[in-house]
Amino acid sequence: MFRSLGDLTGASLIATDGEIGRICNFLFDDHSWQIRYSVVDVGQWLTRREVVISVSAIDQPDWKTKRLGTRLTKEQLRHGPDVDSHKPVSRQQEIAMREYFGWPAYWDTIVDKVFPPSLIPAGREFPVHTGEDNHLRSVEDVIGYEVWASDGLVGCLESFIVDEAVWHIGYLDVKTGDWLQSRSVLVPTSWVKSISWADHRVNLQHARARI
């Protein structure tokens, strides 16, 4: 079943020994549109600490109560490796998380190339369907990007629609029109040609008439 990823923002994460925090973001692979990690705020009152956990360690969401269970303990989560979820996650950071939590490596069949964020040229566009430059991106940061067809502006990215069974982003939820006459349209992620991180825009392969 497809659901809006925004519906899980603020959901409670339940560890094996009790509630640990709330989901505040997700990280997705900008090539495959696969959600790889959820970002959880495990901080105390007046403090904030975000940890990143693999969706493979999360049970199916309870959408009605906005709760997700995990097979990890509070202690495991609180002492997980630090990851800056507001920047692309490097392969070294993923390896550190894999080794700490014992997660399987999804990239075993991919050429293991590492491109730290500091080495990414400003203004570079990353093609979506290639086997190179594997990067994880913040859902929170991409929301609000302009969505462009081959012949002009379509609208603004409002949310992602995911297949809850496999954590795959199938559609972009795009708001079109002005504030008086706006509507939402669902655009398949297979239509995305590239994402320009410098220009904050998603480029589609098709013209507006098809959308």
PDB file of C-alpha atoms in Angstrom:
ATOM      1  CA  MET A   1       0.000   0.000   0.000  1.00  0.00           C
ATOM      2  CA  PHE A   2       1.214   3.488  -0.819  1.00  0.00           C
ATOM      3  CA  ARG A   3       1.320   6.119   1.918  1.00  0.00           C
ATOM      4  CA  SER A   4       2.587   9.661   2.315  1.00  0.00           C
ATOM      5  CA  LEU A   5       5.943   9.680   4.071  1.00  0.00           C
ATOM      6  CA  GLY A   6       4.942  12.905   5.808  1.00  0.00           C
ATOM      7  CA  ASP A   7       2.362  10.943   7.819  1.00  0.00           C
ATOM      8  CA  LEU A   8       5.206   9.264   9.719  1.00  0.00           C
ATOM      9  CA  THR A   9       6.982  12.468  10.704  1.00  0.00           C
ATOM     10  CA  GLY A  10       6.679  12.713  14.465  1.00  0.00           C
ATOM     11  CA  ALA A  11       5.838   9.022  14.864  1.00  0.00           C
ATOM     12  CA  SER A  12       7.061   7.295  18.029  1.00  0.00           C
ATOM     13  CA  LEU A  13       9.857   4.748  17.777  1.00  0.00           C
ATOM     14  CA  ILE A  14       9.438   1.855  20.199  1.00  0.00           C
ATOM     15  CA  ALA A  15      12.610  -0.025  21.164  1.00  0.00           C
ATOM     16  CA  THR A  16      12.530  -3.524  22.667  1.00  0.00           C
ATOM     17  CA  ASP A  17      12.556  -1.951  26.141  1.00  0.00           C
ATOM     18  CA  GLY A  18      10.282   1.042  25.608  1.00  0.00           C
ATOM     19  CA  GLU A  19       9.803   4.266  23.655  1.00  0.00           C
ATOM     20  CA  ILE A  20      13.092   5.881  22.639  1.00  0.00           C
ATOM     21  CA  GLY A  21      12.189   8.908  20.546  1.00  0.00           C
ATOM     22  CA  ARG A  22      10.376  10.257  17.509  1.00  0.00           C
ATOM     23  CA  ILE A  23      10.957   9.977  13.779  1.00  0.00           C
ATOM     24  CA  CYS A  24      12.049  13.362  12.456  1.00  0.00           C
ATOM     25  CA  ASN A  25      13.384  12.575   8.974  1.00  0.00           C
ATOM     26  CA  PHE A  26      14.287   9.884   6.449  1.00  0.00           C
ATOM     27  CA  LEU A  27      17.283   9.323   4.176  1.00  0.00           C
ATOM     28  CA  PHE A  28      16.782   7.973   0.673  1.00  0.00           C
ATOM     29  CA  ASP A  29      19.051   6.735  -2.106  1.00  0.00           C
ATOM     30  CA  ASP A  30      18.910   9.384  -4.821  1.00  0.00           C
ATOM     31  CA  HIS A  31      19.446   6.764  -7.544  1.00  0.00           C
ATOM     32  CA  SER A  32      17.031   3.972  -6.617  1.00  0.00           C
ATOM     33  CA  TRP A  33      14.450   6.024  -4.630  1.00  0.00           C
ATOM     34  CA  GLN A  34      14.790   3.516  -1.814  1.00  0.00           C
ATOM     35  CA  ILE A  35      14.373   4.717   1.775  1.00  0.00           C
ATOM     36  CA  ARG A  36      17.487   3.426   3.550  1.00  0.00           C
ATOM     37  CA  TYR A  37      17.387   5.022   7.009  1.00  0.00           C
ATOM     38  CA  SER A  38      15.082   6.813   9.385  1.00  0.00           C
ATOM     39  CA  VAL A  39      16.344   9.664  11.554  1.00  0.00           C
ATOM     40  CA  VAL A  40      15.231   9.532  15.181  1.00  0.00           C
ATOM     41  CA  ASP A  41      15.503  12.229  17.811  1.00  0.00           C
ATOM     42  CA  VAL A  42      16.584  10.397  20.976  1.00  0.00           C
ATOM     43  CA  GLY A  43      17.491  13.511  22.950  1.00  0.00           C
ATOM     44  CA  GLN A  44      16.177  14.519  26.346  1.00  0.00           C
ATOM     45  CA  TRP A  45      14.214  17.641  27.271  1.00  0.00           C
ATOM     46  CA  LEU A  46      15.950  20.806  25.943  1.00  0.00           C
ATOM     47  CA  THR A  47      18.547  18.681  24.146  1.00  0.00           C
ATOM     48  CA  ARG A  48      18.440  17.106  20.705  1.00  0.00           C
ATOM     49  CA  ARG A  49      20.385  14.152  19.398  1.00  0.00           C
ATOM     50  CA  GLU A  50      19.597  12.523  16.105  1.00  0.00           C
ATOM     51  CA  VAL A  51      20.509   8.925  15.364  1.00  0.00           C
ATOM     52  CA  VAL A  52      20.094   7.120  12.063  1.00  0.00           C
ATOM     53  CA  ILE A  53      18.791   3.559  11.917  1.00  0.00           C
ATOM     54  CA  SER A  54      18.251   1.238   8.970  1.00  0.00           C
ATOM     55  CA  VAL A  55      14.628   0.684   7.922  1.00  0.00           C
ATOM     56  CA  SER A  56      15.520  -3.024   7.858  1.00  0.00           C
ATOM     57  CA  ALA A  57      15.554  -2.796  11.677  1.00  0.00           C
ATOM     58  CA  ILE A  58      12.062  -1.255  11.789  1.00  0.00           C
ATOM     59  CA  ASP A  59       8.780  -3.158  11.849  1.00  0.00           C
ATOM     60  CA  GLN A  60       5.839  -2.221   9.639  1.00  0.00           C
ATOM     61  CA  PRO A  61       4.416   1.171  10.715  1.00  0.00           C
ATOM     62  CA  ASP A  62       1.164   1.438  12.627  1.00  0.00           C
ATOM     63  CA  TRP A  63      -0.257   4.364  10.667  1.00  0.00           C
ATOM     64  CA  LYS A  64      -3.266   4.848  12.936  1.00  0.00           C
ATOM     65  CA  THR A  65      -1.284   5.310  16.150  1.00  0.00           C
ATOM     66  CA  LYS A  66       1.862   6.635  14.410  1.00  0.00           C
ATOM     67  CA  ARG A  67       4.152   4.126  16.105  1.00  0.00           C
ATOM     68  CA  LEU A  68       7.025   2.082  14.714  1.00  0.00           C
ATOM     69  CA  GLY A  69       8.704  -0.782  16.505  1.00  0.00           C
ATOM     70  CA  THR A  70      12.384  -1.668  16.262  1.00  0.00           C
ATOM     71  CA  ARG A  71      14.376  -4.724  17.281  1.00  0.00           C
ATOM     72  CA  LEU A  72      17.039  -2.526  18.876  1.00  0.00           C
ATOM     73  CA  THR A  73      17.362  -1.500  22.517  1.00  0.00           C
ATOM     74  CA  LYS A  74      17.405   2.053  23.854  1.00  0.00           C
ATOM     75  CA  GLU A  75      21.068   1.645  24.756  1.00  0.00           C
ATOM     76  CA  GLN A  76      21.998   0.534  21.237  1.00  0.00           C
ATOM     77  CA  LEU A  77      20.248   3.502  19.689  1.00  0.00           C
ATOM     78  CA  ARG A  78      21.604   6.119  22.105  1.00  0.00           C
ATOM     79  CA  HIS A  79      25.206   5.018  21.466  1.00  0.00           C
ATOM     80  CA  GLY A  80      24.998   4.626  17.689  1.00  0.00           C
ATOM     81  CA  PRO A  81      27.569   6.374  15.435  1.00  0.00           C
ATOM     82  CA  ASP A  82      26.976  10.077  14.829  1.00  0.00           C
ATOM     83  CA  VAL A  83      25.724  10.962  11.355  1.00  0.00           C
ATOM     84  CA  ASP A  84      24.903  14.436  10.061  1.00  0.00           C
ATOM     85  CA  SER A  85      21.514  13.784   8.475  1.00  0.00           C
ATOM     86  CA  HIS A  86      21.518  17.213   6.815  1.00  0.00           C
ATOM     87  CA  LYS A  87      24.389  16.258   4.496  1.00  0.00           C
ATOM     88  CA  PRO A  88      24.884  13.372   2.061  1.00  0.00           C
ATOM     89  CA  VAL A  89      25.941  10.295   4.031  1.00  0.00           C
ATOM     90  CA  SER A  90      29.292   8.923   2.920  1.00  0.00           C
ATOM     91  CA  ARG A  91      30.008   5.225   2.496  1.00  0.00           C
ATOM     92  CA  GLN A  92      32.455   5.352   5.434  1.00  0.00           C
ATOM     93  CA  GLN A  93      29.629   6.496   7.697  1.00  0.00           C
ATOM     94  CA  GLU A  94      27.380   3.723   6.412  1.00  0.00           C
ATOM     95  CA  ILE A  95      30.092   1.157   7.087  1.00  0.00           C
ATOM     96  CA  ALA A  96      30.465   2.475  10.634  1.00  0.00           C
ATOM     97  CA  MET A  97      26.711   2.103  11.212  1.00  0.00           C
ATOM     98  CA  ARG A  98      26.676  -1.361   9.640  1.00  0.00           C
ATOM     99  CA  GLU A  99      29.523  -2.563  11.861  1.00  0.00           C
ATOM    100  CA  TYR A 100      27.987  -1.117  15.036  1.00  0.00           C
ATOM    101  CA  PHE A 101      24.462  -2.447  14.506  1.00  0.00           C
ATOM    102  CA  GLY A 102      25.340  -5.564  12.500  1.00  0.00           C
ATOM    103  CA  TRP A 103      23.148  -4.554   9.558  1.00  0.00           C
ATOM    104  CA  PRO A 104      23.583  -6.272   6.160  1.00  0.00           C
ATOM    105  CA  ALA A 105      25.241  -4.163   3.461  1.00  0.00           C
ATOM    106  CA  TYR A 106      22.820  -3.422   0.621  1.00  0.00           C
ATOM    107  CA  TRP A 107      25.656  -2.218  -1.619  1.00  0.00           C
ATOM    108  CA  ASP A 108      27.524  -5.550  -1.877  1.00  0.00           C
ATOM    109  CA  THR A 109      26.698  -5.770  -5.584  1.00  0.00           C
ATOM    110  CA  ILE A 110      27.612  -2.135  -6.249  1.00  0.00           C
ATOM    111  CA  VAL A 111      31.052  -0.810  -7.080  1.00  0.00           C
ATOM    112  CA  ASP A 112      32.219   0.624  -3.768  1.00  0.00           C
ATOM    113  CA  LYS A 113      33.089   4.212  -4.572  1.00  0.00           C
ATOM    114  CA  VAL A 114      33.216   6.872  -1.895  1.00  0.00           C
ATOM    115  CA  PHE A 115      32.459  10.522  -2.632  1.00  0.00           C
ATOM    116  CA  PRO A 116      32.561  12.567   0.588  1.00  0.00           C
ATOM    117  CA  PRO A 117      30.368  15.695   0.493  1.00  0.00           C
ATOM    118  CA  SER A 118      33.467  17.929   0.547  1.00  0.00           C
ATOM    119  CA  LEU A 119      34.517  16.551  -2.861  1.00  0.00           C
ATOM    120  CA  ILE A 120      31.184  17.162  -4.626  1.00  0.00           C
ATOM    121  CA  PRO A 121      31.555  20.112  -7.056  1.00  0.00           C
ATOM    122  CA  ALA A 122      29.073  22.940  -6.528  1.00  0.00           C
ATOM    123  CA  GLY A 123      26.249  22.858  -9.036  1.00  0.00           C
ATOM    124  CA  ARG A 124      26.773  19.251 -10.078  1.00  0.00           C
ATOM    125  CA  GLU A 125      23.659  17.342 -11.066  1.00  0.00           C
ATOM    126  CA  PHE A 126      23.352  13.677 -10.183  1.00  0.00           C
ATOM    127  CA  PRO A 127      21.546  11.458 -12.735  1.00  0.00           C
ATOM    128  CA  VAL A 128      18.980   9.300 -10.992  1.00  0.00           C
ATOM    129  CA  HIS A 129      19.285   5.913 -12.698  1.00  0.00           C
ATOM    130  CA  THR A 130      22.997   5.158 -12.832  1.00  0.00           C
ATOM    131  CA  GLY A 131      25.322   2.790 -10.992  1.00  0.00           C
ATOM    132  CA  GLU A 132      27.667   5.476  -9.700  1.00  0.00           C
ATOM    133  CA  ASP A 133      27.903   8.160  -6.989  1.00  0.00           C
ATOM    134  CA  ASN A 134      25.690   6.437  -4.462  1.00  0.00           C
ATOM    135  CA  HIS A 135      24.429   9.087  -2.039  1.00  0.00           C
ATOM    136  CA  LEU A 136      21.812   9.258   0.654  1.00  0.00           C
ATOM    137  CA  ARG A 137      19.734  12.408   0.800  1.00  0.00           C
ATOM    138  CA  SER A 138      17.523  13.981   3.425  1.00  0.00           C
ATOM    139  CA  VAL A 139      13.799  13.875   2.688  1.00  0.00           C
ATOM    140  CA  GLU A 140      13.351  16.978   4.828  1.00  0.00           C
ATOM    141  CA  ASP A 141      15.840  18.943   2.735  1.00  0.00           C
ATOM    142  CA  VAL A 142      14.298  17.983  -0.626  1.00  0.00           C
ATOM    143  CA  ILE A 143      10.740  18.909   0.322  1.00  0.00           C
ATOM    144  CA  GLY A 144      10.028  22.298  -1.261  1.00  0.00           C
ATOM    145  CA  TYR A 145      12.159  21.729  -4.371  1.00  0.00           C
ATOM    146  CA  GLU A 146      10.679  23.000  -7.629  1.00  0.00           C
ATOM    147  CA  VAL A 147       9.593  20.284 -10.061  1.00  0.00           C
ATOM    148  CA  TRP A 148      10.267  21.057 -13.721  1.00  0.00           C
ATOM    149  CA  ALA A 149       8.963  19.285 -16.814  1.00  0.00           C
ATOM    150  CA  SER A 150      10.945  19.387 -20.051  1.00  0.00           C
ATOM    151  CA  ASP A 151       8.982  22.479 -21.108  1.00  0.00           C
ATOM    152  CA  GLY A 152       8.529  24.425 -17.891  1.00  0.00           C
ATOM    153  CA  LEU A 153       7.663  24.546 -14.194  1.00  0.00           C
ATOM    154  CA  VAL A 154       5.159  22.010 -12.850  1.00  0.00           C
ATOM    155  CA  GLY A 155       5.022  22.941  -9.189  1.00  0.00           C
ATOM    156  CA  CYS A 156       6.536  22.388  -5.757  1.00  0.00           C
ATOM    157  CA  LEU A 157       7.438  19.060  -4.140  1.00  0.00           C
ATOM    158  CA  GLU A 158       5.238  18.605  -1.066  1.00  0.00           C
ATOM    159  CA  SER A 159       5.850  14.995  -0.040  1.00  0.00           C
ATOM    160  CA  PHE A 160       6.912  11.506  -1.096  1.00  0.00           C
ATOM    161  CA  ILE A 161       4.540   8.579  -1.558  1.00  0.00           C
ATOM    162  CA  VAL A 162       6.090   5.279  -0.449  1.00  0.00           C
ATOM    163  CA  ASP A 163       5.254   1.598  -0.735  1.00  0.00           C
ATOM    164  CA  GLU A 164       5.165   0.724   2.960  1.00  0.00           C
ATOM    165  CA  ALA A 165       5.992  -2.941   2.323  1.00  0.00           C
ATOM    166  CA  VAL A 166       9.397  -2.244   0.760  1.00  0.00           C
ATOM    167  CA  TRP A 167      10.134   1.395   1.720  1.00  0.00           C
ATOM    168  CA  HIS A 168      10.347   2.456  -1.926  1.00  0.00           C
ATOM    169  CA  ILE A 169       9.379   5.965  -3.064  1.00  0.00           C
ATOM    170  CA  GLY A 170       7.005   5.430  -5.970  1.00  0.00           C
ATOM    171  CA  TYR A 171       5.641   8.945  -6.473  1.00  0.00           C
ATOM    172  CA  LEU A 172       6.340  12.603  -5.868  1.00  0.00           C
ATOM    173  CA  ASP A 173       3.430  14.558  -4.404  1.00  0.00           C
ATOM    174  CA  VAL A 174       3.611  17.842  -6.308  1.00  0.00           C
ATOM    175  CA  LYS A 175       1.543  20.948  -5.586  1.00  0.00           C
ATOM    176  CA  THR A 176       0.623  22.818  -8.755  1.00  0.00           C
ATOM    177  CA  GLY A 177      -1.018  26.192  -9.375  1.00  0.00           C
ATOM    178  CA  ASP A 178      -1.122  29.234  -7.088  1.00  0.00           C
ATOM    179  CA  TRP A 179      -2.365  29.483  -3.530  1.00  0.00           C
ATOM    180  CA  LEU A 180      -5.928  30.231  -4.678  1.00  0.00           C
ATOM    181  CA  GLN A 181      -6.230  27.418  -7.205  1.00  0.00           C
ATOM    182  CA  SER A 182      -3.776  24.730  -6.209  1.00  0.00           C
ATOM    183  CA  ARG A 183      -4.034  20.980  -6.565  1.00  0.00           C
ATOM    184  CA  SER A 184      -1.805  17.989  -5.916  1.00  0.00           C
ATOM    185  CA  VAL A 185      -0.627  15.624  -8.626  1.00  0.00           C
ATOM    186  CA  LEU A 186       1.307  12.381  -8.234  1.00  0.00           C
ATOM    187  CA  VAL A 187       4.369  12.089 -10.468  1.00  0.00           C
ATOM    188  CA  PRO A 188       6.058   8.672 -10.804  1.00  0.00           C
ATOM    189  CA  THR A 189       9.676   8.735  -9.674  1.00  0.00           C
ATOM    190  CA  SER A 190      10.508   6.804 -12.854  1.00  0.00           C
ATOM    191  CA  TRP A 191       9.827  10.067 -14.723  1.00  0.00           C
ATOM    192  CA  VAL A 192      12.622  11.889 -12.895  1.00  0.00           C
ATOM    193  CA  LYS A 193      15.580  12.658 -15.138  1.00  0.00           C
ATOM    194  CA  SER A 194      17.863  14.321 -12.601  1.00  0.00           C
ATOM    195  CA  ILE A 195      17.955  16.289  -9.370  1.00  0.00           C
ATOM    196  CA  SER A 196      19.869  19.540  -9.160  1.00  0.00           C
ATOM    197  CA  TRP A 197      20.980  19.976  -5.552  1.00  0.00           C
ATOM    198  CA  ALA A 198      22.472  23.390  -6.308  1.00  0.00           C
ATOM    199  CA  ASP A 199      19.300  24.773  -7.933  1.00  0.00           C
ATOM    200  CA  HIS A 200      16.883  22.977  -5.593  1.00  0.00           C
ATOM    201  CA  ARG A 201      14.891  21.440  -8.415  1.00  0.00           C
ATOM    202  CA  VAL A 202      13.738  18.089  -9.752  1.00  0.00           C
ATOM    203  CA  ASN A 203      13.900  17.681 -13.531  1.00  0.00           C
ATOM    204  CA  LEU A 204      11.420  15.399 -15.302  1.00  0.00           C
ATOM    205  CA  GLN A 205      11.766  13.624 -18.639  1.00  0.00           C
ATOM    206  CA  HIS A 206       8.293  14.524 -19.926  1.00  0.00           C
ATOM    207  CA  ALA A 207       6.407  17.660 -20.925  1.00  0.00           C
ATOM    208  CA  ARG A 208       3.717  19.268 -18.768  1.00  0.00           C
ATOM    209  CA  ALA A 209       0.902  18.022 -21.022  1.00  0.00           C
ATOM    210  CA  ARG A 210       1.648  14.437 -19.988  1.00  0.00           C
ATOM    211  CA  ILE A 211       1.484  15.362 -16.312  1.00  0.00           C
TER     212      ILE A 211
END
